[in-house]
Amino acid sequence: MPQQLPNCIPTPPWWQLMNWIADPIGFQEKCRQQYGDIFIMQLSGIGASVMIGNPQAIQEIFTQDAKFEIGRANKLAEPLLGKNSIMLMDGDRHRRERKLLMPPFHGERLQTYAQEISLITQKITSQWQIKQPFVARSTMQKISLEVILQIVFGLSEGERYQQLKPLLTSWIDMTDSPLRSSMLFLKFLQKDWGEWTPWGQMKSKQKKVHELLQAEIEEKRNHSNEKQSDILSLMMAARDENGQAMTDEELREELLTLLFAGHETTATTLAWAFYQIHQNSDILGKLLEEINSLGENPEPMAIAQLPYLTAVCNETLRMYPVLPAIFPRITKSSMNIAGYEFEPETMLIPSIYLLHYQEDLYPQPYQFKPERFLERQYSPSEYMPFGGGSRRCLGYALALLEIKLVLATVLSNYQLALVDNKHIKLQRRGFALAPQGGVKMMMTGKR
Ligand code: HEM
C-alpha cells in the first residue's frame, strides 16, 4: 500500500531552489496557501524536504530529537565554518560540545557581560549626528560585532583587534544579498579560482581570519590569566569527561560558528525592533514609561526583566524570524509524524515562518502586537525563534539580554525617527533573513 505523504509542490526543482534562495518567505507563503502547513519542497541539488509549520508536528519532532541526524543536514555550512562546528555535529560528539560551550552562555556569567554591552552601545551610538541618516541594521551590526569580539573572543583593543574587525565584517558581507548568497547553496559556484572569483575571495579572507584567531589563541595560552572572563578563555579552560581540552582547530571553528550564529541574528532583530517601535508612537511611549520607571542608571538585569520590553522583543522575533526555518532534521529510521509515515533519510524542516504566522495561535499575524505575549504563554512548539529540542540556540539568553539592553540604552538616550514610512520586506542574507535596505533612520534629538 502506498504510504501517505504530504502534498508535493509540482514545479521543477531548479525553480523551487531559485525561489527558496531569492524569496524564502514569499515562497513559503504561496505554498501554504495552496498546500497547507505541511508540504514537500523539491530543491535541485539538495533533494526533497518536508516543510512543517504545524505546532503538533513540531512538538512531535522536538520530543524525538535524538531520532534525527541534524549536524549532517547542516552540511551546507561546512565550507564556511569547518567540520568542527557544533552545528555540523551529531550524537555523542554534539552532546560533548554543548557541555563544553554552554556554561559561559548562562547564569551568573551572563550578568558579567551586561555592563560591557551597555558601554559598547553608548560608545557606538555616540557617533550619531542630529538629522544625519544612518542604516539601523549597520549600526546594530557594529554593536553586535563589538559584543562578540569583546565577550566571545576577548578582544577590545590592539593590532589584532584592528585587523580582525574590518576583515570579519567584509567576510560576512560577502553574502549580503540574495544573489551573493547563492554561492552558499550552488556547489558549482564554490570554485576557488583566486581572488577574482567570489568564492576565492571568501576562502582567502577565511584563511586570514584563521591565522589571526590562531595567533590570539597562542597568545592567550602563553599569558593565561585566571581573571579573564571572555568566552574563548573559558572554552580553552573547559575539559570534557575524559579531561580532554578542545584542539586549536576546534576552538577556531567554534569561534567562527559563534560569530556567524550570534552576530547578524542579533543585529537584524534589533533593526526590526527599531522599525516597529518607531512606526507606532504608542509602543514607544509604553516602552519609555516602563524603562523610566526604573530610575536613573538602572541595573542591567532589572532592564532584562521588564515585561513590556520583553513582549516587544518576543513579538519582533515572532514577526521577523531571522532564519526562515530551524535546522533540518533527517530521519534515521521510519517515523510517523503528524499521521504521515516518513522513510529513513527524509529531511524534515520545521519552519519558523509558517509556525509564527499561524492565525489560530497569533490572530492578525501580520500585525505587530506585543500584547499577545502578555496575554498568553506560548509553548516551545508554538513559538520557536531560537529553535528547540536538542539544538535550541546556545546563545539565546545572551541574544535576548543584548537586544533588551541595546533597546533600553538607545531609547532612553535618543529620539529617533524613520527616514520614510515605507513597508520593509524580509530579504535573504546568507542563510538568514534581514530587512531590505536595513531600516533607514535618523537621530532627531537627545533625551
Ligand atoms: C536573535 C538572535 C538569535 C536567533 C534568532 C538565533 C536562532 C537560532 C536558531 C533558530 C538555531 C537553530 C535551533 C534548532 O535548529 O533547533 C540556533 C542555533 C544556534 N545558535 Fe542561535 N540565534 C541567535 C543568537 C545567537 C547567539 C548570540 C549565539 C552565540 C553567540 C548563538 C549560537 C548558536 C549556536 C552555537 C547554535 C547551534 C546549536 C547546536 O547546534 O546545538 N545564537 N540559533
mmCIF file of C-alpha atoms in Angstrom, residues 17-192:
data_model
loop_
_atom_site.group_PDB
_atom_site.id
_atom_site.type_symbol
_atom_site.label_atom_id
_atom_site.label_comp_id
_atom_site.label_asym_id
_atom_site.label_seq_id
_atom_site.Cartn_x
_atom_site.Cartn_y
_atom_site.Cartn_z
ATOM 1 C CA LEU A 17 15.576 26.239 -5.428
ATOM 2 C CA MET A 18 15.658 29.664 -7.108
ATOM 3 C CA ASN A 19 12.526 30.687 -5.173
ATOM 4 C CA TRP A 20 13.951 29.361 -1.901
ATOM 5 C CA ILE A 21 17.148 31.360 -2.400
ATOM 6 C CA ALA A 22 15.542 34.551 -3.744
ATOM 7 C CA ASP A 23 12.404 34.807 -1.612
ATOM 8 C CA PRO A 24 12.072 32.132 1.090
ATOM 9 C CA ILE A 25 9.154 33.940 2.763
ATOM 10 C CA GLY A 26 7.019 34.656 -0.328
ATOM 11 C CA PHE A 27 7.662 31.097 -1.492
ATOM 12 C CA GLN A 28 6.534 29.536 1.800
ATOM 13 C CA GLU A 29 3.523 31.840 1.939
ATOM 14 C CA LYS A 30 2.355 30.768 -1.536
ATOM 15 C CA CYS A 31 2.905 27.089 -0.788
ATOM 16 C CA ARG A 32 0.997 27.319 2.486
ATOM 17 C CA GLN A 33 -1.992 28.912 0.725
ATOM 18 C CA GLN A 34 -2.108 26.029 -1.751
ATOM 19 C CA TYR A 35 -0.937 23.034 0.263
ATOM 20 C CA GLY A 36 -1.454 23.770 3.979
ATOM 21 C CA ASP A 37 1.099 23.824 6.795
ATOM 22 C CA ILE A 38 2.948 20.616 5.857
ATOM 23 C CA PHE A 39 4.191 20.164 2.282
ATOM 24 C CA ILE A 40 7.122 18.747 0.351
ATOM 25 C CA MET A 41 9.543 21.057 -1.390
ATOM 26 C CA GLN A 42 11.994 19.699 -4.012
ATOM 27 C CA LEU A 43 15.241 21.640 -4.144
ATOM 28 C CA SER A 44 17.604 20.935 -7.006
ATOM 29 C CA GLY A 45 20.920 19.565 -5.659
ATOM 30 C CA ILE A 46 19.512 19.314 -2.114
ATOM 31 C CA GLY A 47 16.565 16.938 -2.609
ATOM 32 C CA ALA A 48 13.111 16.628 -1.114
ATOM 33 C CA SER A 49 12.422 18.481 2.147
ATOM 34 C CA VAL A 50 9.228 18.357 4.159
ATOM 35 C CA MET A 51 8.371 21.878 5.362
ATOM 36 C CA ILE A 52 6.462 21.812 8.636
ATOM 37 C CA GLY A 53 4.566 24.715 10.208
ATOM 38 C CA ASN A 54 2.121 22.725 12.292
ATOM 39 C CA PRO A 55 2.596 23.007 16.103
ATOM 40 C CA GLN A 56 1.603 19.393 16.903
ATOM 41 C CA ALA A 57 4.041 18.050 14.314
ATOM 42 C CA ILE A 58 6.784 20.345 15.633
ATOM 43 C CA GLN A 59 6.166 19.113 19.165
ATOM 44 C CA GLU A 60 6.499 15.501 17.964
ATOM 45 C CA ILE A 61 9.828 16.418 16.348
ATOM 46 C CA PHE A 62 11.255 18.216 19.400
ATOM 47 C CA THR A 63 10.349 15.382 21.766
ATOM 48 C CA GLN A 64 12.059 12.835 19.484
ATOM 49 C CA ASP A 65 15.084 14.949 18.505
ATOM 50 C CA ALA A 66 17.521 12.104 19.294
ATOM 51 C CA LYS A 67 15.994 10.124 16.417
ATOM 52 C CA PHE A 68 17.252 12.608 13.818
ATOM 53 C CA GLU A 69 20.590 13.490 12.301
ATOM 54 C CA ILE A 70 20.836 17.254 12.388
ATOM 55 C CA GLY A 71 24.538 18.037 12.026
ATOM 56 C CA ARG A 72 24.678 16.108 8.751
ATOM 57 C CA ALA A 73 21.719 18.120 7.481
ATOM 58 C CA ASN A 74 23.725 21.317 8.060
ATOM 59 C CA LYS A 75 26.452 20.253 5.622
ATOM 60 C CA LEU A 76 25.862 23.377 3.529
ATOM 61 C CA ALA A 77 27.559 25.405 6.291
ATOM 62 C CA GLU A 78 30.748 23.297 6.301
ATOM 63 C CA PRO A 79 32.736 25.312 3.726
ATOM 64 C CA LEU A 80 32.153 28.423 5.830
ATOM 65 C CA LEU A 81 32.503 27.144 9.356
ATOM 66 C CA GLY A 82 34.581 23.970 9.089
ATOM 67 C CA LYS A 83 33.848 20.390 10.128
ATOM 68 C CA ASN A 84 34.425 21.101 13.837
ATOM 69 C CA SER A 85 31.475 23.417 14.165
ATOM 70 C CA ILE A 86 28.879 22.324 16.730
ATOM 71 C CA MET A 87 26.251 22.904 14.058
ATOM 72 C CA LEU A 88 27.679 20.046 11.994
ATOM 73 C CA MET A 89 27.973 17.529 14.835
ATOM 74 C CA ASP A 90 25.641 14.709 15.813
ATOM 75 C CA GLY A 91 25.229 12.228 18.665
ATOM 76 C CA ASP A 92 27.833 11.996 21.466
ATOM 77 C CA ARG A 93 30.156 14.495 19.826
ATOM 78 C CA HIS A 94 27.396 17.079 19.727
ATOM 79 C CA ARG A 95 26.433 16.420 23.374
ATOM 80 C CA ARG A 96 30.099 16.801 24.450
ATOM 81 C CA GLU A 97 30.453 20.049 22.548
ATOM 82 C CA ARG A 98 27.291 21.549 24.010
ATOM 83 C CA LYS A 99 28.543 20.717 27.506
ATOM 84 C CA LEU A 100 31.860 22.422 26.760
ATOM 85 C CA LEU A 101 30.337 25.527 25.205
ATOM 86 C CA MET A 102 27.221 26.027 27.320
ATOM 87 C CA PRO A 103 28.444 27.340 30.721
ATOM 88 C CA PRO A 104 29.621 30.812 29.625
ATOM 89 C CA PHE A 105 26.260 31.499 27.996
ATOM 90 C CA HIS A 106 24.119 31.080 31.097
ATOM 91 C CA GLY A 107 23.536 32.093 34.697
ATOM 92 C CA GLU A 108 25.826 34.448 36.541
ATOM 93 C CA ARG A 109 28.366 34.549 33.740
ATOM 94 C CA LEU A 110 25.854 36.329 31.606
ATOM 95 C CA GLN A 111 25.372 39.092 34.134
ATOM 96 C CA THR A 112 29.044 39.971 33.968
ATOM 97 C CA TYR A 113 28.610 40.809 30.271
ATOM 98 C CA ALA A 114 25.655 43.180 30.769
ATOM 99 C CA GLN A 115 27.769 46.226 31.662
ATOM 100 C CA GLU A 116 30.024 45.676 28.651
ATOM 101 C CA ILE A 117 27.016 45.536 26.298
ATOM 102 C CA SER A 118 25.615 48.836 27.592
ATOM 103 C CA LEU A 119 29.013 50.555 27.301
ATOM 104 C CA ILE A 120 29.560 49.304 23.750
ATOM 105 C CA THR A 121 26.096 50.597 22.795
ATOM 106 C CA GLN A 122 26.800 54.021 24.282
ATOM 107 C CA LYS A 123 30.165 54.245 22.525
ATOM 108 C CA ILE A 124 28.872 53.348 19.076
ATOM 109 C CA THR A 125 25.654 55.387 19.169
ATOM 110 C CA SER A 126 27.503 58.467 20.435
ATOM 111 C CA GLN A 127 28.738 58.846 16.843
ATOM 112 C CA TRP A 128 25.218 59.661 15.587
ATOM 113 C CA GLN A 129 24.771 63.255 14.427
ATOM 114 C CA ILE A 130 21.447 65.087 14.585
ATOM 115 C CA LYS A 131 19.360 64.640 11.388
ATOM 116 C CA GLN A 132 22.060 62.580 9.686
ATOM 117 C CA PRO A 133 20.507 59.389 8.316
ATOM 118 C CA PHE A 134 22.014 56.036 9.258
ATOM 119 C CA VAL A 135 21.134 52.432 8.481
ATOM 120 C CA ALA A 136 19.897 50.878 11.722
ATOM 121 C CA ARG A 137 20.994 47.387 10.742
ATOM 122 C CA SER A 138 24.575 48.538 10.078
ATOM 123 C CA THR A 139 24.849 50.344 13.422
ATOM 124 C CA MET A 140 23.388 47.317 15.182
ATOM 125 C CA GLN A 141 25.859 45.110 13.340
ATOM 126 C CA LYS A 142 28.715 47.264 14.615
ATOM 127 C CA ILE A 143 27.392 46.853 18.156
ATOM 128 C CA SER A 144 26.860 43.102 17.881
ATOM 129 C CA LEU A 145 30.289 42.595 16.278
ATOM 130 C CA GLU A 146 31.902 44.518 19.094
ATOM 131 C CA VAL A 147 29.951 42.430 21.629
ATOM 132 C CA ILE A 148 31.162 39.190 20.017
ATOM 133 C CA LEU A 149 34.763 40.431 19.747
ATOM 134 C CA GLN A 150 34.825 41.583 23.360
ATOM 135 C CA ILE A 151 32.703 38.977 25.120
ATOM 136 C CA VAL A 152 33.353 35.906 22.984
ATOM 137 C CA PHE A 153 36.855 36.493 21.532
ATOM 138 C CA GLY A 154 38.106 38.616 24.466
ATOM 139 C CA LEU A 155 39.369 41.352 22.122
ATOM 140 C CA SER A 156 38.747 45.053 22.553
ATOM 141 C CA GLU A 157 41.991 46.735 21.507
ATOM 142 C CA GLY A 158 45.366 46.178 19.920
ATOM 143 C CA GLU A 159 46.637 45.403 16.460
ATOM 144 C CA ARG A 160 44.894 42.046 16.106
ATOM 145 C CA TYR A 161 41.573 43.562 17.058
ATOM 146 C CA GLN A 162 42.097 46.350 14.496
ATOM 147 C CA GLN A 163 42.820 43.782 11.795
ATOM 148 C CA LEU A 164 40.061 41.320 12.661
ATOM 149 C CA LYS A 165 37.214 43.817 12.868
ATOM 150 C CA PRO A 166 37.144 45.009 9.227
ATOM 151 C CA LEU A 167 38.147 41.569 7.971
ATOM 152 C CA LEU A 168 35.247 39.815 9.708
ATOM 153 C CA THR A 169 32.791 42.453 8.509
ATOM 154 C CA SER A 170 33.878 42.197 4.890
ATOM 155 C CA TRP A 171 33.912 38.388 5.100
ATOM 156 C CA ILE A 172 30.342 38.259 6.414
ATOM 157 C CA ASP A 173 29.130 40.932 3.995
ATOM 158 C CA MET A 174 30.127 38.708 1.093
ATOM 159 C CA THR A 175 26.633 37.141 1.264
ATOM 160 C CA ASP A 176 24.674 40.326 1.912
ATOM 161 C CA SER A 177 22.143 39.937 -0.942
ATOM 162 C CA PRO A 178 20.074 37.082 -2.419
ATOM 163 C CA LEU A 179 22.382 36.975 -5.454
ATOM 164 C CA ARG A 180 25.583 36.880 -3.423
ATOM 165 C CA SER A 181 24.014 34.336 -1.039
ATOM 166 C CA SER A 182 23.516 31.889 -3.908
ATOM 167 C CA MET A 183 27.169 30.759 -3.678
ATOM 168 C CA LEU A 184 26.316 29.123 -0.341
ATOM 169 C CA PHE A 185 23.677 26.947 -1.993
ATOM 170 C CA LEU A 186 25.073 26.299 -5.501
ATOM 171 C CA LYS A 187 28.066 23.945 -5.395
ATOM 172 C CA PHE A 188 29.235 24.898 -8.889
ATOM 173 C CA LEU A 189 29.905 28.457 -7.648
ATOM 174 C CA GLN A 190 32.168 27.097 -4.901
ATOM 175 C CA LYS A 191 35.330 27.121 -7.011
ATOM 176 C CA ASP A 192 38.425 28.776 -5.685
#
